[in-house]
mmCIF file of N, CA and C and ligand atoms in Angstrom:
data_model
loop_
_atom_site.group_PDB
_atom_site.id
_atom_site.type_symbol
_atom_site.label_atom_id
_atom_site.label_comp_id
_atom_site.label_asym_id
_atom_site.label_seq_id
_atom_site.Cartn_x
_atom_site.Cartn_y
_atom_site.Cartn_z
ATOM 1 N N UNK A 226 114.317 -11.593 81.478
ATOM 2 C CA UNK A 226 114.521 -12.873 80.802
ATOM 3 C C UNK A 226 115.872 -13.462 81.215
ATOM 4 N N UNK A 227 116.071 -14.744 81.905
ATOM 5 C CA UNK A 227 117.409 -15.456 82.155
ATOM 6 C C UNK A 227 117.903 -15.984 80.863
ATOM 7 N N UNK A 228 118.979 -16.098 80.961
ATOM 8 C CA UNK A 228 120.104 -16.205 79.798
ATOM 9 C C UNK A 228 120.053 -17.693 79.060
ATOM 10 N N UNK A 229 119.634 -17.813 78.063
ATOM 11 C CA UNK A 229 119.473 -19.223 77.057
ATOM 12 C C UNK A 229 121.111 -19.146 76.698
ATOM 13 N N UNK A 230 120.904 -20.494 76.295
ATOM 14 C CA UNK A 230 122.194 -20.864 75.670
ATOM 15 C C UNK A 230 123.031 -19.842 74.633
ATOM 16 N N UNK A 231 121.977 -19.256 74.228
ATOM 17 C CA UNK A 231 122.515 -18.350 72.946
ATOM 18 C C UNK A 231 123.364 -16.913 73.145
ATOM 19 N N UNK A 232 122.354 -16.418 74.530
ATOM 20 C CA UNK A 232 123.534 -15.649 75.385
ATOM 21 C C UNK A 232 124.747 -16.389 75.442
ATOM 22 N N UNK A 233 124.869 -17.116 75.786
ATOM 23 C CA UNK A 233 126.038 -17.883 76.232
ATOM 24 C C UNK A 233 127.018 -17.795 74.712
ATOM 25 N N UNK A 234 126.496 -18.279 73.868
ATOM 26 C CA UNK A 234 126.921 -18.188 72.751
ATOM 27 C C UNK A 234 127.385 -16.903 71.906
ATOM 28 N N UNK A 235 126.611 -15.805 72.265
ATOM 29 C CA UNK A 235 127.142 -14.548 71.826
ATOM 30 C C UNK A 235 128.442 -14.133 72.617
ATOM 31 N N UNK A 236 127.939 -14.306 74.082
ATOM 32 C CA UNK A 236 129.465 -13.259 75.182
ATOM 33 C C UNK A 236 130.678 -14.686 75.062
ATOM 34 N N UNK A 237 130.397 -15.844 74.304
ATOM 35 C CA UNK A 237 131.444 -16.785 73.458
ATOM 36 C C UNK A 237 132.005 -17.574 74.868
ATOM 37 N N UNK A 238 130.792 -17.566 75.974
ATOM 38 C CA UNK A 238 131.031 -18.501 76.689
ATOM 39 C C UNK A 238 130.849 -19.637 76.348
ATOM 40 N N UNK A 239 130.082 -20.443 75.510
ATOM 41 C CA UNK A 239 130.319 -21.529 75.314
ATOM 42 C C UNK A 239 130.441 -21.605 73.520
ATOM 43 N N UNK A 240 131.493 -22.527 73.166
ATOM 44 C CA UNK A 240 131.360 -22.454 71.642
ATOM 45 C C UNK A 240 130.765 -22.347 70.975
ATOM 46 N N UNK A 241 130.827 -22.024 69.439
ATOM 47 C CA UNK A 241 129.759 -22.178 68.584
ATOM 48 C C UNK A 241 130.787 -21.518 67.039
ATOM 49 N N UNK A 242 130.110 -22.732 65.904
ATOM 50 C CA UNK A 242 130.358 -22.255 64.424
ATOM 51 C C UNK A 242 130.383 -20.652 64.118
ATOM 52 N N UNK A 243 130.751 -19.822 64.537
ATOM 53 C CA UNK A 243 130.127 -18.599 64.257
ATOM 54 C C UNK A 243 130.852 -17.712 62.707
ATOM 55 N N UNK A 244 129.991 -17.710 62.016
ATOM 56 C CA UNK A 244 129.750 -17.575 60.475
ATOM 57 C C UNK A 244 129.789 -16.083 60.169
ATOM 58 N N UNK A 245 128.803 -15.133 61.301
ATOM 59 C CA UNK A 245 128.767 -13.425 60.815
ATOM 60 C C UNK A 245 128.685 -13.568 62.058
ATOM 61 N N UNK A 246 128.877 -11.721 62.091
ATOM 62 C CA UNK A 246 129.136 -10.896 63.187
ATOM 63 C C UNK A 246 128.922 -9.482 62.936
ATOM 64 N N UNK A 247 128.025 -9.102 63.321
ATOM 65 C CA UNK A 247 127.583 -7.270 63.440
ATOM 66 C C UNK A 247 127.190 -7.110 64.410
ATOM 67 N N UNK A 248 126.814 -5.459 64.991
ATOM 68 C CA UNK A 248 126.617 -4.876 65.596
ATOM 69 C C UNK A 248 125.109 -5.095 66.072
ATOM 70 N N UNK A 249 124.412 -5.885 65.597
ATOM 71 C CA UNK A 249 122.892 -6.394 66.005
ATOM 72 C C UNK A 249 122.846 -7.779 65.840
ATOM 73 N N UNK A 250 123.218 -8.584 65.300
ATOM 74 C CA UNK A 250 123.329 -9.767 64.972
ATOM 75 C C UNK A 250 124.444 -10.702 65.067
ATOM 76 N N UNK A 251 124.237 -11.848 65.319
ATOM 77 C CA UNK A 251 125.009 -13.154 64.754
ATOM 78 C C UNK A 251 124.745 -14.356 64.224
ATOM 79 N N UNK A 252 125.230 -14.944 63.595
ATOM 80 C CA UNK A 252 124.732 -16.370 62.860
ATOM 81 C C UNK A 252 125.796 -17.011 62.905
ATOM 82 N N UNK A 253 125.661 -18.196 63.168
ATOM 83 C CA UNK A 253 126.076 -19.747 63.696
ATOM 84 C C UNK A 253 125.658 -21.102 62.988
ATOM 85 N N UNK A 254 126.655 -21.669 62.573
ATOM 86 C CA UNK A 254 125.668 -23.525 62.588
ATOM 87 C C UNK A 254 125.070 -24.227 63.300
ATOM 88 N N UNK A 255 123.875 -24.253 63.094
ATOM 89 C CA UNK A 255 123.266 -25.111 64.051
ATOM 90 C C UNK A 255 123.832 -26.475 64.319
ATOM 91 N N UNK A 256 123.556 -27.139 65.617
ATOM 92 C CA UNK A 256 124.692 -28.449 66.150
ATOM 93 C C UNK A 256 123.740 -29.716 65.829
ATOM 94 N N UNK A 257 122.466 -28.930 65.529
ATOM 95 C CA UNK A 257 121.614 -30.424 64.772
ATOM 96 C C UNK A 257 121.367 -30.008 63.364
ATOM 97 N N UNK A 258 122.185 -29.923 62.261
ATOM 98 C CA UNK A 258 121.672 -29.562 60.945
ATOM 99 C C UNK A 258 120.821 -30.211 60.404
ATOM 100 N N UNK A 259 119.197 -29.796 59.917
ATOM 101 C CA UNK A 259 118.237 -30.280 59.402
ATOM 102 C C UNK A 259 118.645 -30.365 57.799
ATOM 103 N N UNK A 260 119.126 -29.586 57.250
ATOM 104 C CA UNK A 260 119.553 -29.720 55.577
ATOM 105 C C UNK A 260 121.052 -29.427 55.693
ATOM 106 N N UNK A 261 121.657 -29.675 54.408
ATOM 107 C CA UNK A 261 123.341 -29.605 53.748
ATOM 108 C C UNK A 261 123.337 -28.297 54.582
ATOM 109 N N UNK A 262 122.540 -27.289 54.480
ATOM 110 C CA UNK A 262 123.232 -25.709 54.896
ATOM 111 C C UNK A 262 122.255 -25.298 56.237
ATOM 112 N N UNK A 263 122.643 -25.602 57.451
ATOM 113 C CA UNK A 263 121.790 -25.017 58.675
ATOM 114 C C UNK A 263 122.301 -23.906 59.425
ATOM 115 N N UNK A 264 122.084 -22.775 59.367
ATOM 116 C CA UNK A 264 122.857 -22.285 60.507
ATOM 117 C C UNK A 264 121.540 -21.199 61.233
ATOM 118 N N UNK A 265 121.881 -20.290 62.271
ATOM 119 C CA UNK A 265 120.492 -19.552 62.467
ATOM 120 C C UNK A 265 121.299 -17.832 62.846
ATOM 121 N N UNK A 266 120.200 -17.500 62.537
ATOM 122 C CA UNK A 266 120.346 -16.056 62.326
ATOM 123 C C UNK A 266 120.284 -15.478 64.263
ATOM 124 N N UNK A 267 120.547 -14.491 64.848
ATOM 125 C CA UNK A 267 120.309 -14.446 66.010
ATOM 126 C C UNK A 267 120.524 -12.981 66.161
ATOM 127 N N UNK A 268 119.598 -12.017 67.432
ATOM 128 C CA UNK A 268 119.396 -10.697 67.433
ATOM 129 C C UNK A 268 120.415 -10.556 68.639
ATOM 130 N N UNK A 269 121.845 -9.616 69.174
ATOM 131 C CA UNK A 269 122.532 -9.807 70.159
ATOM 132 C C UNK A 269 121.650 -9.492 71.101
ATOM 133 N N UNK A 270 120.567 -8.678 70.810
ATOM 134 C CA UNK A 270 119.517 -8.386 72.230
ATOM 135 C C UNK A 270 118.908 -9.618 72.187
ATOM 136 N N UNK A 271 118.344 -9.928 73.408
ATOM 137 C CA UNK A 271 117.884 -11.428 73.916
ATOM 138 C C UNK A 271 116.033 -10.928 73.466
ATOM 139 N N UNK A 272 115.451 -11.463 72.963
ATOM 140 C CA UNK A 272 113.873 -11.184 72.987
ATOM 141 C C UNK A 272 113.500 -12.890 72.846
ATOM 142 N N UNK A 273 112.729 -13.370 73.713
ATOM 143 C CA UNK A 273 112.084 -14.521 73.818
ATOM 144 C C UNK A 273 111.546 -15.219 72.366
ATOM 145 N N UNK A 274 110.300 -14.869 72.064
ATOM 146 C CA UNK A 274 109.574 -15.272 71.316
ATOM 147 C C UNK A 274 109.070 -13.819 70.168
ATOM 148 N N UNK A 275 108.708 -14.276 68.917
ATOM 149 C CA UNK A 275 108.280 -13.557 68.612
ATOM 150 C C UNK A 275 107.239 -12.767 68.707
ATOM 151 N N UNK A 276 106.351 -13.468 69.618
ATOM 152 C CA UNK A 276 105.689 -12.209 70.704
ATOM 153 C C UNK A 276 106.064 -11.665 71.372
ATOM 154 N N UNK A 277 107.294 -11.529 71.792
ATOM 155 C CA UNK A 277 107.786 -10.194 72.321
ATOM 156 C C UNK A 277 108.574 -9.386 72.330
ATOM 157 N N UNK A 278 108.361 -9.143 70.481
ATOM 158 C CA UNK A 278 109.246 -8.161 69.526
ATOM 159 C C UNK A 278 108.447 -6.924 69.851
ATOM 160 N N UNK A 279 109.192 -5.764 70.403
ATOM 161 C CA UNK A 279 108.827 -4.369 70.866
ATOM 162 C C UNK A 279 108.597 -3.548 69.533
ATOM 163 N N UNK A 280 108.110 -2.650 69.529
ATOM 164 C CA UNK A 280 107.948 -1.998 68.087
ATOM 165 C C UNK A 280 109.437 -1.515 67.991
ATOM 166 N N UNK A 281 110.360 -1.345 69.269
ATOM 167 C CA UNK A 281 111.861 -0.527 68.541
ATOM 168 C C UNK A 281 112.371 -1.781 68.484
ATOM 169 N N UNK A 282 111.678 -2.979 68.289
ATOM 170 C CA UNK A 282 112.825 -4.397 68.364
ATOM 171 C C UNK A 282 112.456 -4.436 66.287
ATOM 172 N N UNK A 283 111.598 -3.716 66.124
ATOM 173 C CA UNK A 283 110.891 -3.487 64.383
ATOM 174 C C UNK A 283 112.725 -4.589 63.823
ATOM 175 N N UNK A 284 113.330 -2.921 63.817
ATOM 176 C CA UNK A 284 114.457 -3.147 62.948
ATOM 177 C C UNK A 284 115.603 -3.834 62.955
ATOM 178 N N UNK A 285 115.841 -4.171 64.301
ATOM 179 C CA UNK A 285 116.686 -5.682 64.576
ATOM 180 C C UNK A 285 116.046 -6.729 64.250
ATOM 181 N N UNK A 286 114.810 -7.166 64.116
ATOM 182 C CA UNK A 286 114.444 -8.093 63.342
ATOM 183 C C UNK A 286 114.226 -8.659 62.081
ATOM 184 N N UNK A 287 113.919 -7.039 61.378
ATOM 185 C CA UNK A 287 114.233 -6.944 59.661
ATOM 186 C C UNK A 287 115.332 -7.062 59.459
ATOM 187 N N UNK A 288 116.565 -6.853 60.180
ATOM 188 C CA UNK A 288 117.738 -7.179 60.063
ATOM 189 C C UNK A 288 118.405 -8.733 59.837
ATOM 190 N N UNK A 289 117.836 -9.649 60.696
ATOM 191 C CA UNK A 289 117.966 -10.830 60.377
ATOM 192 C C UNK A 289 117.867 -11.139 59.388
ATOM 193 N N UNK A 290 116.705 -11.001 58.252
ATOM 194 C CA UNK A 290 116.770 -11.567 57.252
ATOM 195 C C UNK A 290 117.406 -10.723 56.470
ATOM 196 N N UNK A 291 117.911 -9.781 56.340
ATOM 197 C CA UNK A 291 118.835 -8.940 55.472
ATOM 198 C C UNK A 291 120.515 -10.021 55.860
ATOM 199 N N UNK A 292 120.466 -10.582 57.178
ATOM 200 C CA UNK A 292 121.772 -10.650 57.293
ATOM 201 C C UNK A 292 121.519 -12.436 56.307
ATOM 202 N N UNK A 293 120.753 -13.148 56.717
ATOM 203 C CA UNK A 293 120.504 -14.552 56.329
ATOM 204 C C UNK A 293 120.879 -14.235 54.987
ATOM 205 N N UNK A 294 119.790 -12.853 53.857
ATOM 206 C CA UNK A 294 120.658 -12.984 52.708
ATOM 207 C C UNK A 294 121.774 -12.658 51.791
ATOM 208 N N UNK A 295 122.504 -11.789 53.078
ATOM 209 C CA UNK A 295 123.878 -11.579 52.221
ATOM 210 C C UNK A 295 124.681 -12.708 53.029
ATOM 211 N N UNK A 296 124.173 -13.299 53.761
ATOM 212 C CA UNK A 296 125.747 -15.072 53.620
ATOM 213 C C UNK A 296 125.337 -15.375 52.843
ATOM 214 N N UNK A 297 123.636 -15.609 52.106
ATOM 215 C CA UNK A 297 123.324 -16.984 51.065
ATOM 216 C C UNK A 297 123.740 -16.477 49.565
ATOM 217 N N UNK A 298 123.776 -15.423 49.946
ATOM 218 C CA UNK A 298 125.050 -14.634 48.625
ATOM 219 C C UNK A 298 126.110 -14.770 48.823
ATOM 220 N N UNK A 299 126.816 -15.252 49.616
ATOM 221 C CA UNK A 299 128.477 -14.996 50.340
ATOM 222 C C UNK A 299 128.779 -16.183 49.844
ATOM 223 N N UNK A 300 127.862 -17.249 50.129
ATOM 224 C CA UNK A 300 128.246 -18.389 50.773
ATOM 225 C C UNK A 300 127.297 -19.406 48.929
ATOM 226 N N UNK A 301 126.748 -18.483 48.268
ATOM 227 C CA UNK A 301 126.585 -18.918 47.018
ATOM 228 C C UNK A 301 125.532 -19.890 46.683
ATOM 229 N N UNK A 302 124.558 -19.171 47.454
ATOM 230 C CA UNK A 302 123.039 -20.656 47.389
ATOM 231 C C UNK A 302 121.835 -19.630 46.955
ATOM 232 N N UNK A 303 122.704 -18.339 47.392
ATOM 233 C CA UNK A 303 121.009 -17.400 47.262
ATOM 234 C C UNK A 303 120.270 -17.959 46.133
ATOM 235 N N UNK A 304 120.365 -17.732 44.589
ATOM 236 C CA UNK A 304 119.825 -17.812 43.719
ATOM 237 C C UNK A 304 119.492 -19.374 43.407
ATOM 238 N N UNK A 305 119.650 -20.609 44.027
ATOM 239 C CA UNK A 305 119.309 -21.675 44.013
ATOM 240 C C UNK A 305 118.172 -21.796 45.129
ATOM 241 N N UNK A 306 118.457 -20.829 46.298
ATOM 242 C CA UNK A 306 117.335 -20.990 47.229
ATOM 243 C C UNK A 306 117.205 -21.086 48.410
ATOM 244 N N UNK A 307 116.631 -20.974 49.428
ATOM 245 C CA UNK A 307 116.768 -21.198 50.684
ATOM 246 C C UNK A 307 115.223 -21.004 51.532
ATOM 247 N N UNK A 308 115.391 -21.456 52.514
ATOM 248 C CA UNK A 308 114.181 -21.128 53.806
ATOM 249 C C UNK A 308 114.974 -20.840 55.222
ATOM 250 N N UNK A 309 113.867 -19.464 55.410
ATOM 251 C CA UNK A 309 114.098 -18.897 56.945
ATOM 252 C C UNK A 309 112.936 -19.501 57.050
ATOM 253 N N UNK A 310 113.173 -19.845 58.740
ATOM 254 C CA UNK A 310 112.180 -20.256 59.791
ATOM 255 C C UNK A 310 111.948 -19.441 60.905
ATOM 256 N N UNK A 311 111.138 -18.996 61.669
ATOM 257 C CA UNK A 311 111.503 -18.987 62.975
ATOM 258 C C UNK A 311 109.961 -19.267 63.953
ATOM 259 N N UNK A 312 110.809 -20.279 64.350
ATOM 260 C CA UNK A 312 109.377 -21.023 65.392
ATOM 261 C C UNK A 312 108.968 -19.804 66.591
ATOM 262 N N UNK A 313 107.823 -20.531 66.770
ATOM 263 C CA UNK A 313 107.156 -19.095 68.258
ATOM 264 C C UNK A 313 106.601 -20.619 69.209
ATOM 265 N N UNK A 314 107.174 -20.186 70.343
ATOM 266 C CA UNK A 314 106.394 -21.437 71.447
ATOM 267 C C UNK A 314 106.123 -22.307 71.438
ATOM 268 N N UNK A 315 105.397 -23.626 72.332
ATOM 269 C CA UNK A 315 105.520 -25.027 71.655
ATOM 270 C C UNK A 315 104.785 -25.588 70.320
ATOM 271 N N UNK A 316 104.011 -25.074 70.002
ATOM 272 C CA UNK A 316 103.330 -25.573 68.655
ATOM 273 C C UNK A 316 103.894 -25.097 67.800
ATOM 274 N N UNK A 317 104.704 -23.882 67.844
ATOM 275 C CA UNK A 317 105.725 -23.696 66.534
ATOM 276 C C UNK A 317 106.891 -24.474 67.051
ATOM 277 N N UNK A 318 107.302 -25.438 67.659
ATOM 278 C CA UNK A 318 108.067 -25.977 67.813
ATOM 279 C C UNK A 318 109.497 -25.588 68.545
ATOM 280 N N UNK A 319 109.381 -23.467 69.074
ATOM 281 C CA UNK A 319 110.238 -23.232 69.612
ATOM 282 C C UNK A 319 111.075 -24.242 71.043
ATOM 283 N N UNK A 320 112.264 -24.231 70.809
ATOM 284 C CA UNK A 320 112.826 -24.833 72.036
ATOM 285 C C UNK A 320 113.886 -23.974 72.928
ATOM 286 N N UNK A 321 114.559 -22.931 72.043
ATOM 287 C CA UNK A 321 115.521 -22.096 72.065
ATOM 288 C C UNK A 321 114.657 -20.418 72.845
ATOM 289 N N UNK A 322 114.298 -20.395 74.003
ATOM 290 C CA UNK A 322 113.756 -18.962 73.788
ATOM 291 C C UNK A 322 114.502 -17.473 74.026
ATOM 292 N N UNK A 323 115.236 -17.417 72.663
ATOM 293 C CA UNK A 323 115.662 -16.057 72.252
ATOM 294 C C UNK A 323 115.453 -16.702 70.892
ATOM 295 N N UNK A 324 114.693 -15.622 70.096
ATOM 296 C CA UNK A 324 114.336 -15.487 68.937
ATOM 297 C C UNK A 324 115.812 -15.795 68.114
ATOM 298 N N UNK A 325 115.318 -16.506 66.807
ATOM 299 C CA UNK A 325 116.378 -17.083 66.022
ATOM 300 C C UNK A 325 115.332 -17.269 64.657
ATOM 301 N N UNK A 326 116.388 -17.162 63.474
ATOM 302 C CA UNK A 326 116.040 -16.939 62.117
ATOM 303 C C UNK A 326 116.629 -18.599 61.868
ATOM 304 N N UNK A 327 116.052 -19.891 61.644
ATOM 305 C CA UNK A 327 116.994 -20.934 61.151
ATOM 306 C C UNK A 327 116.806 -20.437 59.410
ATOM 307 N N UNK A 328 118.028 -20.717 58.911
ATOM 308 C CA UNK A 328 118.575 -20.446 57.535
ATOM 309 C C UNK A 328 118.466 -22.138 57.006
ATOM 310 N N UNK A 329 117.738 -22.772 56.298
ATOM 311 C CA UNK A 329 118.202 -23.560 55.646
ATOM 312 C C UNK A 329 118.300 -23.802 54.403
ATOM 313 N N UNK A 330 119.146 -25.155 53.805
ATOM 314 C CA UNK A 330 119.459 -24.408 52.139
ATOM 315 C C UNK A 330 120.191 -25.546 51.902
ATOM 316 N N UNK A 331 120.628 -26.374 50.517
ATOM 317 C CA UNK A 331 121.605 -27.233 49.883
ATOM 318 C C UNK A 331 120.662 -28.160 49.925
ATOM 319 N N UNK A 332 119.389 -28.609 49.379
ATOM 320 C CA UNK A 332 118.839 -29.132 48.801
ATOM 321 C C UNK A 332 117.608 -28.955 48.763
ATOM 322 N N UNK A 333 116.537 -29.402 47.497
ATOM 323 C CA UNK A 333 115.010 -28.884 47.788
ATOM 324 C C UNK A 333 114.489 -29.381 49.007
ATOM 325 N N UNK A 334 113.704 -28.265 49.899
ATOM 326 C CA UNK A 334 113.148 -28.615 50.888
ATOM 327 C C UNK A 334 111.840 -28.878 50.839
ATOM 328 N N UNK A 335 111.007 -29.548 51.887
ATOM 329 C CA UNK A 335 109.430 -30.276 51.503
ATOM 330 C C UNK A 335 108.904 -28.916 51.642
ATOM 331 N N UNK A 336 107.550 -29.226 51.359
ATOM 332 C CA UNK A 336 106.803 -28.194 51.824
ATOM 333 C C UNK A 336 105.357 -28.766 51.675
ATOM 334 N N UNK A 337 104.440 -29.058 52.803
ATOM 335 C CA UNK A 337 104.092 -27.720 53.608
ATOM 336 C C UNK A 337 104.918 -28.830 54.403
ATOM 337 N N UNK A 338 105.336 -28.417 56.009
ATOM 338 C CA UNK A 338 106.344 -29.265 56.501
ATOM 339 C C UNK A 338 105.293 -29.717 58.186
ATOM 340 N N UNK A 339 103.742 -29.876 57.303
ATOM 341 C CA UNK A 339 102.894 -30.319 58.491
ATOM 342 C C UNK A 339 101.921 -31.248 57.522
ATOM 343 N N UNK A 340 103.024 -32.431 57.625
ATOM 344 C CA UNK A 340 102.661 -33.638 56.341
ATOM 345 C C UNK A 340 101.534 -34.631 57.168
ATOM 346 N N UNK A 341 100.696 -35.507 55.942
ATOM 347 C CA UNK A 341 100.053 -36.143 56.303
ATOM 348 C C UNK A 341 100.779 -37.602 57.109
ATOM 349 N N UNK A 342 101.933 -37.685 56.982
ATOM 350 C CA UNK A 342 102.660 -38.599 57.965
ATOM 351 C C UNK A 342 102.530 -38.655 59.317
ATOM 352 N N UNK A 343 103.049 -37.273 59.593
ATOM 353 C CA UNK A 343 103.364 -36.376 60.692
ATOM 354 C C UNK A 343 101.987 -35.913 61.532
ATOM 355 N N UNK A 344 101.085 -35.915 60.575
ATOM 356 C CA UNK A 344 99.246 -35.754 61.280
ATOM 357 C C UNK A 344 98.980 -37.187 61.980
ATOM 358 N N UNK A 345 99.147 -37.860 61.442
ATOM 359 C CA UNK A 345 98.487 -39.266 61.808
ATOM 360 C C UNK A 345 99.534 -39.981 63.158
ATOM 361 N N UNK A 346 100.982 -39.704 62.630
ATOM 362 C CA UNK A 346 101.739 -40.132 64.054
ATOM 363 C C UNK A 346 101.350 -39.328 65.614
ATOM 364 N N UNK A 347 100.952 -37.656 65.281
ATOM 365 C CA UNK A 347 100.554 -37.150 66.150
ATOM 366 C C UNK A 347 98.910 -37.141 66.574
ATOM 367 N N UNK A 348 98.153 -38.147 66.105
ATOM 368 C CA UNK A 348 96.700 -38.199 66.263
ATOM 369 C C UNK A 348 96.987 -39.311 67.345
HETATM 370 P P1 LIG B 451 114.047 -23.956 67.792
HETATM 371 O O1 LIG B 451 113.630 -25.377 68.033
HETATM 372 O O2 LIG B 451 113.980 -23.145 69.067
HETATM 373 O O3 LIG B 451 113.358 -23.291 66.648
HETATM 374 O O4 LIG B 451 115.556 -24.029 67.340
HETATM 375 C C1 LIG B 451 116.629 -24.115 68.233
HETATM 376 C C2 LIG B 451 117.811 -24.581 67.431
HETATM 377 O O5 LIG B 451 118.974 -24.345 68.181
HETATM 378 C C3 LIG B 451 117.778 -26.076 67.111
HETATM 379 O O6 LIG B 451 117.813 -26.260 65.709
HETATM 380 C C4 LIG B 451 119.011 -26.621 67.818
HETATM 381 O O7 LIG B 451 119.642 -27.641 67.097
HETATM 382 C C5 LIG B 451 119.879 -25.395 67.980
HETATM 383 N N1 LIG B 451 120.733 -25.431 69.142
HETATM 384 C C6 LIG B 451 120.363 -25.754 70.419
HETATM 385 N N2 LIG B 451 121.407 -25.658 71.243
HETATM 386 C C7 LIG B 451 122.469 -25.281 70.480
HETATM 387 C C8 LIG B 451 123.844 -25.025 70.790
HETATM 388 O O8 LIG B 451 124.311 -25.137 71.920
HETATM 389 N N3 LIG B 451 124.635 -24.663 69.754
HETATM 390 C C9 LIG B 451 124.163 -24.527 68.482
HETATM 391 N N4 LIG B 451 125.038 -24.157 67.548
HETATM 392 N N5 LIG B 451 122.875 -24.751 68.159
HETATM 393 C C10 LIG B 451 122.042 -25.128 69.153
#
């Protein structure tokens, strides 16, 4: 797999908000925030899509969301709320391919977020 931006972003070649830091993970603000609180969760091993989480990739990935919820405890939204995302390929809307957890949070979010607006502009 050649190196996405996010490599770039871990070995801190190119900037980035960076929020946590462990030994499997990092999380960052995203540079297009969709809600008050965007940032995304990220595995330091590079894996594309979530199809091609290895069975030993299991626990770096359960890890992400362990890490998403001790910032939204850190950072004081847990118990008001939040949504992880993480898109897979173009119909999940991936654009980024190294797997990423987006964290969002600081106000109610829609749901289901495949609205009858959004059907008819894409018909
Ligand atoms: P995806 O569409 O793959 O689910 O999400 C990719 C996310 O990465 C998008 O929300 C986008 O705004 C974010 N992103 C893309 N390039 C950069 C970058 O260079 N820095 C940061 N911080 N976020 C980025």
């Amino acid at each position: 797999m050649s190196d996405t931006i996010f490599t770039k972003i871990i070995n801190r070649e190119i900037p980035a908000e960076i929020i946590y830091e462990d030994e499997l993970a990092l999380a960052f603000s995203d540079i297009n925030p969709q809600a008050p609180v965007h940032f995304l969760v990220i595995p330091k091993k590079p894996i594309a899509t979530i199809n091609d989480i290895a069975e030993e990739d299991r626990h770096v990935v359960g890890h992400l969301s362990y890490v998403a919820a001790k910032i939204a405890a850190e950072k004081g939204f847990a118990e008001e709320g939040f949504r992880t995302v993480m898109n897979c390929n173009e119909f999940g809307g991936q654009t980024v391919y190294h797997i990423h957890l987006h964290v969002l949070a600081g106000k109610p979010l829609g749901w289901p977020p495949y609205t009858d607006k959004l059907k008819s502009a894409l018909e």
